[in-house]
Short mmCIF file of C-alpha atoms and ligand atoms in Angstrom, two decimals:
data_model
loop_
_atom_site.label_atom_id
_atom_site.label_comp_id
_atom_site.label_asym_id
_atom_site.label_seq_id
_atom_site.Cartn_x
_atom_site.Cartn_y
_atom_site.Cartn_z
CA UNK A 17 -24.28 20.52 -9.55
CA UNK A 18 -25.29 24.12 -10.29
CA UNK A 19 -26.82 24.89 -13.71
CA UNK A 20 -24.71 27.01 -16.00
CA UNK A 21 -26.32 30.27 -17.11
CA UNK A 22 -26.12 31.11 -20.80
CA UNK A 23 -26.52 34.79 -21.67
CA UNK A 24 -27.82 35.45 -25.15
CA UNK A 25 -26.13 38.36 -26.97
CA UNK A 26 -27.34 41.84 -26.01
CA UNK A 27 -30.29 43.10 -28.13
CA UNK A 28 -31.17 39.55 -29.13
CA UNK A 29 -34.51 39.42 -30.94
CA UNK A 30 -37.15 37.25 -29.30
CA UNK A 31 -40.49 36.71 -30.92
CA UNK A 32 -42.77 34.63 -33.08
CA UNK A 33 -43.82 34.52 -36.71
CA UNK A 34 -47.03 34.36 -38.75
CA UNK A 35 -47.90 34.65 -42.44
CA UNK A 36 -50.75 36.59 -43.98
CA UNK A 37 -52.77 33.81 -45.54
CA UNK A 38 -52.45 31.58 -42.51
CA UNK A 39 -53.88 34.06 -40.01
CA UNK A 40 -55.59 37.02 -41.65
CA UNK A 41 -58.85 35.59 -42.93
CA UNK A 42 -60.89 36.91 -45.84
CA UNK A 43 -58.25 36.34 -48.49
CA UNK A 44 -59.01 35.83 -52.13
CA UNK A 45 -56.00 34.37 -53.91
CA UNK A 46 -54.75 31.25 -55.70
CA UNK A 47 -54.68 29.29 -52.43
CA UNK A 48 -58.15 30.24 -51.24
CA UNK A 49 -59.50 29.10 -54.61
CA UNK A 50 -57.53 25.84 -54.46
CA UNK A 51 -58.80 25.14 -50.92
CA UNK A 52 -62.42 25.32 -51.98
CA UNK A 53 -61.81 23.03 -54.93
CA UNK A 54 -59.82 20.49 -52.92
CA UNK A 55 -61.53 20.40 -49.52
CA UNK A 56 -63.66 17.31 -50.25
CA UNK A 57 -60.68 15.42 -51.61
CA UNK A 58 -58.58 16.34 -48.57
CA UNK A 59 -61.32 15.11 -46.19
CA UNK A 60 -61.41 11.79 -48.03
CA UNK A 61 -57.64 11.48 -47.94
CA UNK A 62 -57.65 12.25 -44.22
CA UNK A 63 -59.94 9.31 -43.53
CA UNK A 64 -56.96 7.01 -43.82
CA UNK A 65 -54.95 9.13 -41.38
CA UNK A 66 -54.17 7.81 -37.96
CA UNK A 67 -55.24 10.62 -35.70
CA UNK A 68 -54.78 10.75 -31.94
CA UNK A 69 -58.23 11.06 -30.30
CA UNK A 70 -57.55 14.53 -29.03
CA UNK A 71 -57.08 15.79 -32.59
CA UNK A 72 -60.46 14.45 -33.66
CA UNK A 73 -62.12 16.16 -30.71
CA UNK A 74 -60.81 19.57 -31.73
CA UNK A 75 -62.69 21.91 -34.02
CA UNK A 76 -62.26 21.81 -36.93
CA UNK A 77 -60.97 18.25 -37.12
CA UNK A 78 -59.20 16.67 -40.13
CA UNK A 79 -62.47 14.97 -41.02
CA UNK A 80 -64.46 18.17 -41.47
CA UNK A 81 -64.56 20.13 -44.68
CA UNK A 82 -64.26 23.46 -42.81
CA UNK A 83 -60.80 22.33 -41.74
CA UNK A 84 -59.46 22.80 -45.26
CA UNK A 85 -60.92 26.22 -46.06
CA UNK A 86 -59.03 29.19 -44.66
CA UNK A 87 -62.16 31.39 -44.49
CA UNK A 88 -61.98 33.76 -41.54
CA UNK A 89 -58.80 32.04 -40.24
CA UNK A 90 -57.80 33.87 -37.02
CA UNK A 91 -59.35 37.13 -38.20
CA UNK A 92 -55.94 38.60 -37.53
CA UNK A 93 -56.58 41.17 -40.28
CA UNK A 94 -58.96 42.87 -37.86
CA UNK A 95 -57.50 41.77 -34.56
CA UNK A 96 -53.79 42.42 -35.12
CA UNK A 97 -53.51 45.07 -32.43
CA UNK A 98 -54.82 42.74 -29.73
CA UNK A 99 -52.61 39.95 -31.04
CA UNK A 100 -49.56 42.20 -30.86
CA UNK A 101 -50.56 43.14 -27.29
CA UNK A 102 -50.41 39.44 -26.50
CA UNK A 103 -46.97 39.12 -28.11
CA UNK A 104 -45.76 42.08 -26.09
CA UNK A 105 -47.18 40.60 -22.88
CA UNK A 106 -45.20 37.45 -23.67
CA UNK A 107 -41.93 39.37 -23.58
CA UNK A 108 -41.42 39.46 -27.35
CA UNK A 109 -39.45 42.33 -28.82
CA UNK A 110 -39.96 41.49 -32.51
CA UNK A 111 -42.51 39.90 -34.80
CA UNK A 112 -42.31 38.35 -38.27
CA UNK A 113 -45.33 38.68 -40.56
CA UNK A 114 -46.06 38.83 -44.28
CA UNK A 115 -48.08 41.02 -46.56
CA UNK A 116 -50.76 39.47 -48.77
CA UNK A 117 -49.86 40.19 -52.39
CA UNK A 118 -53.41 39.72 -53.64
CA UNK A 119 -54.60 42.48 -51.33
CA UNK A 120 -52.00 45.09 -52.19
CA UNK A 121 -51.83 44.44 -55.96
CA UNK A 122 -55.17 42.93 -56.90
CA UNK A 123 -54.63 43.71 -60.58
CA UNK A 124 -51.36 43.72 -62.42
CA UNK A 125 -49.53 46.98 -61.72
CA UNK A 126 -52.50 48.47 -59.84
CA UNK A 127 -51.97 48.86 -56.14
CA UNK A 128 -54.69 49.23 -53.56
CA UNK A 129 -54.02 52.30 -51.40
CA UNK A 130 -56.34 51.12 -48.66
CA UNK A 131 -54.53 47.81 -48.27
CA UNK A 132 -51.11 49.47 -48.36
CA UNK A 133 -52.34 51.76 -45.59
CA UNK A 134 -53.49 48.70 -43.66
CA UNK A 135 -50.01 47.19 -43.65
CA UNK A 136 -48.51 50.55 -42.75
CA UNK A 137 -50.78 50.51 -39.71
CA UNK A 138 -49.67 46.96 -38.93
CA UNK A 139 -46.00 48.02 -38.99
CA UNK A 140 -46.72 51.05 -36.82
CA UNK A 141 -48.75 48.96 -34.38
CA UNK A 142 -45.73 46.67 -33.96
CA UNK A 143 -43.35 49.55 -33.49
CA UNK A 144 -45.60 51.25 -30.93
CA UNK A 145 -45.41 48.09 -28.87
CA UNK A 146 -41.65 47.78 -29.09
CA UNK A 147 -41.91 44.81 -31.47
CA UNK A 148 -39.32 45.09 -34.26
CA UNK A 149 -41.15 44.21 -37.49
CA UNK A 150 -39.63 41.63 -39.86
CA UNK A 151 -41.68 41.86 -43.04
CA UNK A 152 -41.85 38.96 -45.51
CA UNK A 153 -42.94 40.04 -48.99
CA UNK A 154 -43.88 36.64 -50.38
CA UNK A 155 -45.16 33.79 -48.25
CA UNK A 156 -46.52 31.63 -51.07
CA UNK A 157 -49.92 33.08 -51.97
CA UNK A 158 -50.51 34.94 -55.20
CA UNK A 159 -53.01 37.25 -56.86
CA UNK A 160 -55.00 35.62 -59.65
CA UNK A 161 -53.42 37.75 -62.37
CA UNK A 162 -49.96 36.47 -61.40
CA UNK A 163 -51.17 32.87 -61.30
CA UNK A 164 -52.93 33.26 -64.64
CA UNK A 165 -49.71 34.48 -66.30
CA UNK A 166 -48.02 31.24 -65.28
CA UNK A 167 -46.77 32.45 -61.90
CA UNK A 168 -43.12 31.60 -61.25
CA UNK A 169 -42.81 29.76 -64.55
CA UNK A 170 -43.21 33.01 -66.42
CA UNK A 171 -39.94 34.74 -67.28
CA UNK A 172 -41.56 38.03 -66.21
CA UNK A 173 -42.16 36.80 -62.67
CA UNK A 174 -38.95 38.23 -61.17
CA UNK A 175 -39.81 41.67 -62.57
CA UNK A 176 -43.37 41.42 -61.28
CA UNK A 177 -42.01 40.59 -57.88
CA UNK A 178 -39.46 43.41 -58.01
CA UNK A 179 -42.24 45.90 -58.85
CA UNK A 180 -44.11 44.74 -55.77
CA UNK A 181 -40.98 45.10 -53.64
CA UNK A 182 -40.36 48.58 -55.02
CA UNK A 183 -43.86 49.74 -54.19
CA UNK A 184 -43.70 48.32 -50.69
CA UNK A 185 -40.36 49.84 -49.87
CA UNK A 186 -41.47 53.26 -51.10
CA UNK A 187 -44.64 52.91 -49.08
CA UNK A 188 -43.09 51.71 -45.83
CA UNK A 189 -39.68 53.35 -45.68
CA UNK A 190 -41.12 56.17 -43.55
CA UNK A 191 -42.37 53.76 -40.90
CA UNK A 192 -38.96 52.86 -39.53
CA UNK A 193 -39.24 49.31 -40.92
CA UNK A 194 -35.69 47.93 -41.20
CA UNK A 195 -35.93 44.17 -41.71
CA UNK A 196 -37.11 42.87 -45.07
CA UNK A 197 -37.42 39.25 -46.09
CA UNK A 198 -38.05 38.67 -49.75
CA UNK A 199 -39.29 35.09 -50.10
CA UNK A 200 -40.35 32.43 -47.66
CA UNK A 201 -38.81 28.99 -48.12
CA UNK A 202 -38.32 28.88 -51.89
CA UNK A 203 -37.35 25.19 -51.81
CA UNK A 204 -40.42 24.03 -49.88
CA UNK A 205 -42.71 26.11 -52.06
CA UNK A 206 -41.26 24.89 -55.36
CA UNK A 207 -40.94 21.26 -54.26
CA UNK A 208 -44.52 20.95 -53.04
CA UNK A 209 -46.03 22.88 -55.94
CA UNK A 210 -43.94 21.73 -58.89
CA UNK A 211 -42.37 18.39 -58.01
CA UNK A 212 -44.58 16.63 -55.48
CA UNK A 213 -47.95 17.67 -56.87
CA UNK A 214 -49.39 18.43 -53.43
CA UNK A 215 -49.80 22.23 -53.39
CA UNK A 216 -51.07 24.56 -56.06
CA UNK A 217 -50.40 24.54 -58.96
CA UNK A 218 -49.96 20.75 -58.40
CA UNK A 219 -47.31 19.98 -60.96
CA UNK A 220 -44.87 17.13 -61.11
CA UNK A 221 -42.35 18.32 -63.61
CA UNK A 222 -38.65 18.52 -62.99
CA UNK A 223 -38.08 21.16 -65.67
CA UNK A 224 -40.78 23.38 -64.24
CA UNK A 225 -39.30 22.84 -60.78
CA UNK A 226 -35.89 23.94 -61.98
CA UNK A 227 -37.27 27.00 -63.74
CA UNK A 228 -39.33 28.10 -60.75
CA UNK A 229 -36.31 27.89 -58.46
CA UNK A 230 -34.20 29.89 -60.87
CA UNK A 231 -36.89 32.54 -61.20
CA UNK A 232 -37.15 32.77 -57.42
CA UNK A 233 -33.38 33.31 -57.27
CA UNK A 234 -33.61 36.12 -59.83
CA UNK A 235 -36.61 37.59 -58.03
CA UNK A 236 -34.69 37.77 -54.79
CA UNK A 237 -31.64 39.35 -56.39
CA UNK A 238 -33.69 41.99 -58.23
CA UNK A 239 -35.75 42.84 -55.16
CA UNK A 240 -32.63 43.04 -53.00
CA UNK A 241 -31.11 45.63 -55.33
CA UNK A 242 -34.27 47.72 -55.45
CA UNK A 243 -34.87 47.71 -51.71
CA UNK A 244 -31.29 48.71 -50.97
CA UNK A 245 -31.36 51.45 -53.60
CA UNK A 246 -34.47 53.08 -52.19
CA UNK A 247 -33.72 52.41 -48.54
CA UNK A 248 -29.94 51.98 -48.16
CA UNK A 249 -30.31 51.28 -44.44
CA UNK A 250 -32.65 48.33 -45.02
CA UNK A 251 -31.51 44.94 -43.80
CA UNK A 252 -32.61 42.41 -46.39
CA UNK A 253 -32.69 38.63 -46.10
CA UNK A 254 -34.62 35.55 -47.07
CA UNK A 255 -36.31 32.74 -45.12
CA UNK A 256 -34.56 29.52 -46.01
CA UNK A 257 -35.79 26.13 -44.82
CA UNK A 258 -32.76 24.00 -44.05
CA UNK A 259 -32.81 20.35 -43.06
CA UNK A 260 -30.25 18.50 -40.97
CA UNK A 261 -29.16 15.55 -43.11
CA UNK A 262 -27.23 13.18 -40.89
CA UNK A 263 -25.27 10.36 -42.51
CA UNK A 264 -25.13 7.20 -40.42
CA UNK A 265 -21.77 5.66 -39.71
CA UNK A 266 -18.73 6.22 -41.86
CA UNK A 267 -20.42 4.67 -44.86
CA UNK A 268 -19.31 6.24 -48.08
CA UNK A 269 -22.70 5.99 -49.73
CA UNK A 270 -24.49 7.71 -46.83
CA UNK A 271 -21.97 10.51 -46.82
CA UNK A 272 -22.31 10.93 -50.55
CA UNK A 273 -26.11 11.15 -50.32
CA UNK A 274 -25.73 13.71 -47.54
CA UNK A 275 -23.32 15.75 -49.63
CA UNK A 276 -25.78 15.89 -52.55
CA UNK A 277 -28.79 16.59 -50.33
CA UNK A 278 -26.97 19.41 -48.56
CA UNK A 279 -25.90 20.91 -51.82
CA UNK A 280 -29.31 20.78 -53.43
CA UNK A 281 -31.59 21.52 -50.52
CA UNK A 282 -29.55 23.60 -48.09
CA UNK A 283 -26.89 25.46 -50.01
CA UNK A 284 -27.52 25.93 -53.73
CA UNK A 285 -30.12 28.69 -53.36
CA UNK A 286 -28.04 30.51 -50.75
CA UNK A 287 -24.89 30.17 -52.84
CA UNK A 288 -26.70 31.82 -55.76
CA UNK A 289 -27.94 34.78 -53.73
CA UNK A 290 -24.93 35.26 -51.46
CA UNK A 291 -23.59 38.75 -52.07
CA UNK A 292 -27.25 39.83 -52.17
CA UNK A 293 -28.23 39.15 -48.58
CA UNK A 294 -27.63 41.00 -45.33
CA UNK A 295 -28.82 38.12 -43.18
CA UNK A 296 -30.05 34.57 -43.42
CA UNK A 297 -33.45 33.79 -41.98
CA UNK A 298 -33.23 30.14 -41.02
CA UNK A 299 -36.48 28.19 -40.86
CA UNK A 300 -35.88 24.82 -39.35
CA UNK A 301 -38.13 21.82 -38.71
CA UNK A 302 -36.63 18.65 -40.12
CA UNK A 303 -34.03 16.03 -39.41
CA UNK A 304 -33.37 13.47 -42.12
CA UNK A 305 -31.30 10.48 -41.10
CA UNK A 306 -29.61 8.90 -44.08
CA UNK A 307 -28.93 5.18 -43.99
CA UNK A 308 -29.04 3.72 -47.49
CA UNK A 309 -32.01 6.00 -48.10
CA UNK A 310 -33.70 9.05 -46.65
CA UNK A 311 -35.71 9.55 -43.48
CA UNK A 312 -34.49 6.60 -41.47
CA UNK A 313 -35.32 8.60 -38.37
CA UNK A 314 -35.74 7.00 -34.99
CA UNK A 315 -38.80 9.14 -34.23
CA UNK A 316 -38.45 8.74 -30.49
CA UNK A 317 -40.54 11.87 -30.08
CA UNK A 318 -42.90 13.24 -32.69
CA UNK A 319 -45.27 16.19 -33.08
CA UNK A 320 -49.01 15.86 -33.76
CA UNK A 321 -48.12 15.83 -37.45
CA UNK A 322 -45.76 12.90 -37.01
CA UNK A 323 -42.68 15.06 -37.56
CA UNK A 324 -39.68 13.93 -35.56
CA UNK A 325 -38.77 16.22 -32.67
CA UNK A 326 -34.99 16.35 -32.70
CA UNK A 327 -33.82 19.70 -31.30
CA UNK A 328 -30.10 18.83 -31.69
CA UNK A 329 -30.56 19.28 -35.44
CA UNK A 330 -30.83 23.03 -34.99
CA UNK A 331 -27.22 23.22 -33.79
CA UNK A 332 -25.93 21.56 -36.95
CA UNK A 333 -27.98 23.57 -39.42
CA UNK A 334 -26.88 26.80 -37.77
CA UNK A 335 -23.20 25.86 -37.86
CA UNK A 336 -23.52 24.94 -41.53
CA UNK A 337 -24.47 28.57 -42.25
CA UNK A 338 -21.36 30.05 -40.68
CA UNK A 339 -19.60 29.87 -44.03
CA UNK A 340 -21.87 32.60 -45.45
CA UNK A 341 -20.40 35.03 -42.93
CA UNK A 342 -23.60 36.95 -42.33
CA UNK A 343 -25.91 37.27 -39.34
CA UNK A 344 -28.45 34.50 -38.78
CA UNK A 345 -31.96 34.93 -37.45
CA UNK A 346 -33.97 31.82 -36.76
CA UNK A 347 -37.12 33.00 -38.44
CA UNK A 348 -39.15 29.81 -37.84
CA UNK A 349 -38.88 26.83 -35.51
CA UNK A 350 -41.78 25.11 -33.80
CA UNK A 351 -44.16 22.19 -33.65
CA UNK A 352 -47.81 21.19 -33.82
CA UNK A 353 -48.83 20.23 -30.29
CA UNK A 354 -52.52 20.63 -29.52
CA UNK A 355 -52.18 19.40 -25.94
CA UNK A 356 -49.12 21.61 -25.32
CA UNK A 357 -47.41 18.59 -23.82
CA UNK A 358 -44.09 18.84 -25.72
CA UNK A 359 -43.80 22.51 -26.70
CA UNK A 360 -41.99 23.80 -23.62
CA UNK A 361 -39.49 20.93 -23.77
CA UNK A 362 -38.97 21.44 -27.50
CA UNK A 363 -38.43 25.19 -27.28
CA UNK A 364 -36.07 24.95 -24.32
CA UNK A 365 -34.03 22.18 -25.94
CA UNK A 366 -33.95 24.02 -29.27
CA UNK A 367 -32.72 27.17 -27.54
CA UNK A 368 -30.00 25.21 -25.76
CA UNK A 369 -28.81 24.20 -29.21
CA UNK A 370 -28.93 27.81 -30.38
CA UNK A 371 -26.84 28.70 -27.33
CA UNK A 372 -24.32 25.97 -28.17
CA UNK A 373 -24.07 27.22 -31.76
CA UNK A 374 -23.47 30.80 -30.54
CA UNK A 375 -20.81 29.47 -28.17
CA UNK A 376 -19.19 27.83 -31.17
CA UNK A 377 -18.98 31.10 -33.05
CA UNK A 378 -22.27 31.35 -34.98
CA UNK A 379 -23.62 34.90 -35.28
CA UNK A 380 -27.24 34.21 -34.29
CA UNK A 381 -29.18 37.36 -33.49
CA UNK A 382 -32.76 36.28 -32.99
CA UNK A 383 -35.29 33.48 -32.62
CA UNK A 384 -38.89 33.49 -33.86
CA UNK A 385 -41.09 30.65 -32.69
CA UNK A 386 -43.55 29.40 -35.32
CA UNK A 387 -46.18 30.49 -34.64
CA UNK A 388 -47.64 33.24 -32.48
CA UNK A 389 -51.15 31.93 -33.14
CA UNK A 390 -52.67 28.62 -34.14
CA UNK A 391 -53.27 29.01 -37.85
CA UNK A 392 -54.13 27.56 -41.23
CA UNK A 393 -51.49 24.94 -42.01
CA UNK A 394 -51.83 24.87 -45.82
CA UNK A 395 -53.10 21.53 -47.20
CA UNK A 396 -53.47 20.21 -43.63
CA UNK A 397 -55.82 23.03 -42.69
CA UNK A 398 -56.55 24.13 -39.15
CA UNK A 399 -56.07 20.99 -37.11
CA UNK A 400 -52.28 21.29 -36.55
CA UNK A 401 -51.86 23.58 -33.56
CA UNK A 402 -48.56 25.43 -33.76
CA UNK A 403 -49.52 28.46 -31.66
CA UNK A 404 -48.07 29.91 -28.50
CA UNK A 405 -51.61 31.22 -28.37
CA UNK A 406 -54.51 28.84 -28.88
CA UNK A 407 -57.37 29.94 -31.11
CA UNK A 408 -60.94 28.85 -30.57
CA UNK A 409 -62.08 28.97 -34.19
CA UNK A 410 -65.74 29.11 -33.19
CA UNK A 411 -65.42 32.27 -31.12
CA UNK A 412 -62.03 33.68 -32.13
CA UNK A 413 -61.13 33.63 -28.46
CA UNK A 414 -57.38 33.63 -27.75
CA UNK A 415 -55.84 31.60 -24.90
CA UNK A 416 -52.19 31.74 -23.97
CA UNK A 417 -50.73 28.25 -23.72
CA UNK A 418 -48.58 27.37 -20.67
CA UNK A 419 -45.53 26.80 -22.91
CA UNK A 420 -45.84 30.41 -24.11
CA UNK A 421 -45.29 31.56 -20.55
CA UNK A 422 -42.18 29.40 -20.26
CA UNK A 423 -40.83 30.89 -23.51
CA UNK A 424 -41.76 34.38 -22.27
CA UNK A 425 -39.52 33.92 -19.26
CA UNK A 426 -36.52 33.25 -21.50
CA UNK A 427 -37.42 36.18 -23.76
CA UNK A 428 -37.65 38.56 -20.81
CA UNK A 429 -34.46 37.31 -19.13
CA UNK A 430 -32.37 37.04 -22.30
CA UNK A 431 -30.67 34.12 -20.59
CA UNK A 432 -31.39 30.50 -19.88
CA UNK A 433 -30.06 27.83 -17.59
CA UNK A 434 -28.32 25.04 -19.42
C1 BGC B 515 -43.82 27.61 -43.37
C2 BGC B 515 -45.07 27.91 -42.58
C3 BGC B 515 -45.67 26.62 -42.05
C4 BGC B 515 -44.66 25.98 -41.13
C5 BGC B 515 -45.12 24.68 -40.47
C6 BGC B 515 -42.96 26.53 -42.78
O1 BGC B 515 -42.56 25.65 -43.79
O2 BGC B 515 -43.11 28.77 -43.66
O3 BGC B 515 -45.95 28.60 -43.42
O4 BGC B 515 -46.87 26.82 -41.41
O5 BGC B 515 -43.50 25.67 -41.85
O6 BGC B 515 -45.32 23.70 -41.42
#
């Protein structure tokens, strides 16, 4: 039987994503401080981990302190032009990145002209290469002054964030930058930092959790208004991590748990900001099978981090967003795979599910693989290898992985065989 060819919509955006703290190197913010304080503890905790041999052979490994300290990271702050050349050579026509708040506003209300100029250069470097920039304002790291005021628990936080957005939009509106993303994954950020006690500021307090989420909602809405006022042509969205909760069987209890989980995790934030978004950036990684409890996954295939690889989930999370009636960009989707043994399969299967969702009426306009480069995976450090491009952290050498070439073919063709 002949394969069917699926044509993606014309002008579809194909690319990859990064975030400032994970790739830049040389950052000095709440996270970099936390890393130094927690590295020894994280090494100790990792000793109970069950690591495949190949992970332990990589540098840095989960058992080395260097693994947990972002340090020079990928030195992308200095090497961005070469990295964007690589993205271009891989057939990408867009790129998602974030600015580092602690660089551009190191003291409250005082902006650093040199750093603003740096990001202007970054935007222009993307545009020169035909890579449409998607700029994320906040990808989790904060300047010390913001942290010391209580960060997102402080009632002033939305205004602080809006001031940052205002300055950035004034600064960059002349660059041709169109796509703005306010906040990366508010639910992941607030859950890990304020409910699960695993990321800074390591709280476990349901009231704080609630307040942080509500302040993030207000921050988005304020920033949306300001960006649109200054640059009416701007296209403003958010990056929202949505999970596919699948209820097993026709059991009432499983369906009820799914209903609550969908409401809380997937929809509530979007419901609150709908009317203040021009697109939804969907970040998707997780499937959660519900059978009298969460995470009853079969885990037939997993990533290096033990996360289930279940590409069908992408279809369902996309269709669930149709009700918001606005364009969808998949602004993150990917896996940690140091040996590059599952990445091509995962990307191809995920894209088949994007194709199926488009066929079923979803307005999907782009796909960004996470990530362009191997990078600093937060409290896990450097060992998870998400990159289309491998980084040798000893030499900063870049090597294109075979799966990146397979993805490049789809990007260049704008079609795939189903
Ligand atoms: C985040 C990234 C992270 C990726 C893989 C997303 O939740 O936005 O910063 O590296 O997932 O865990």
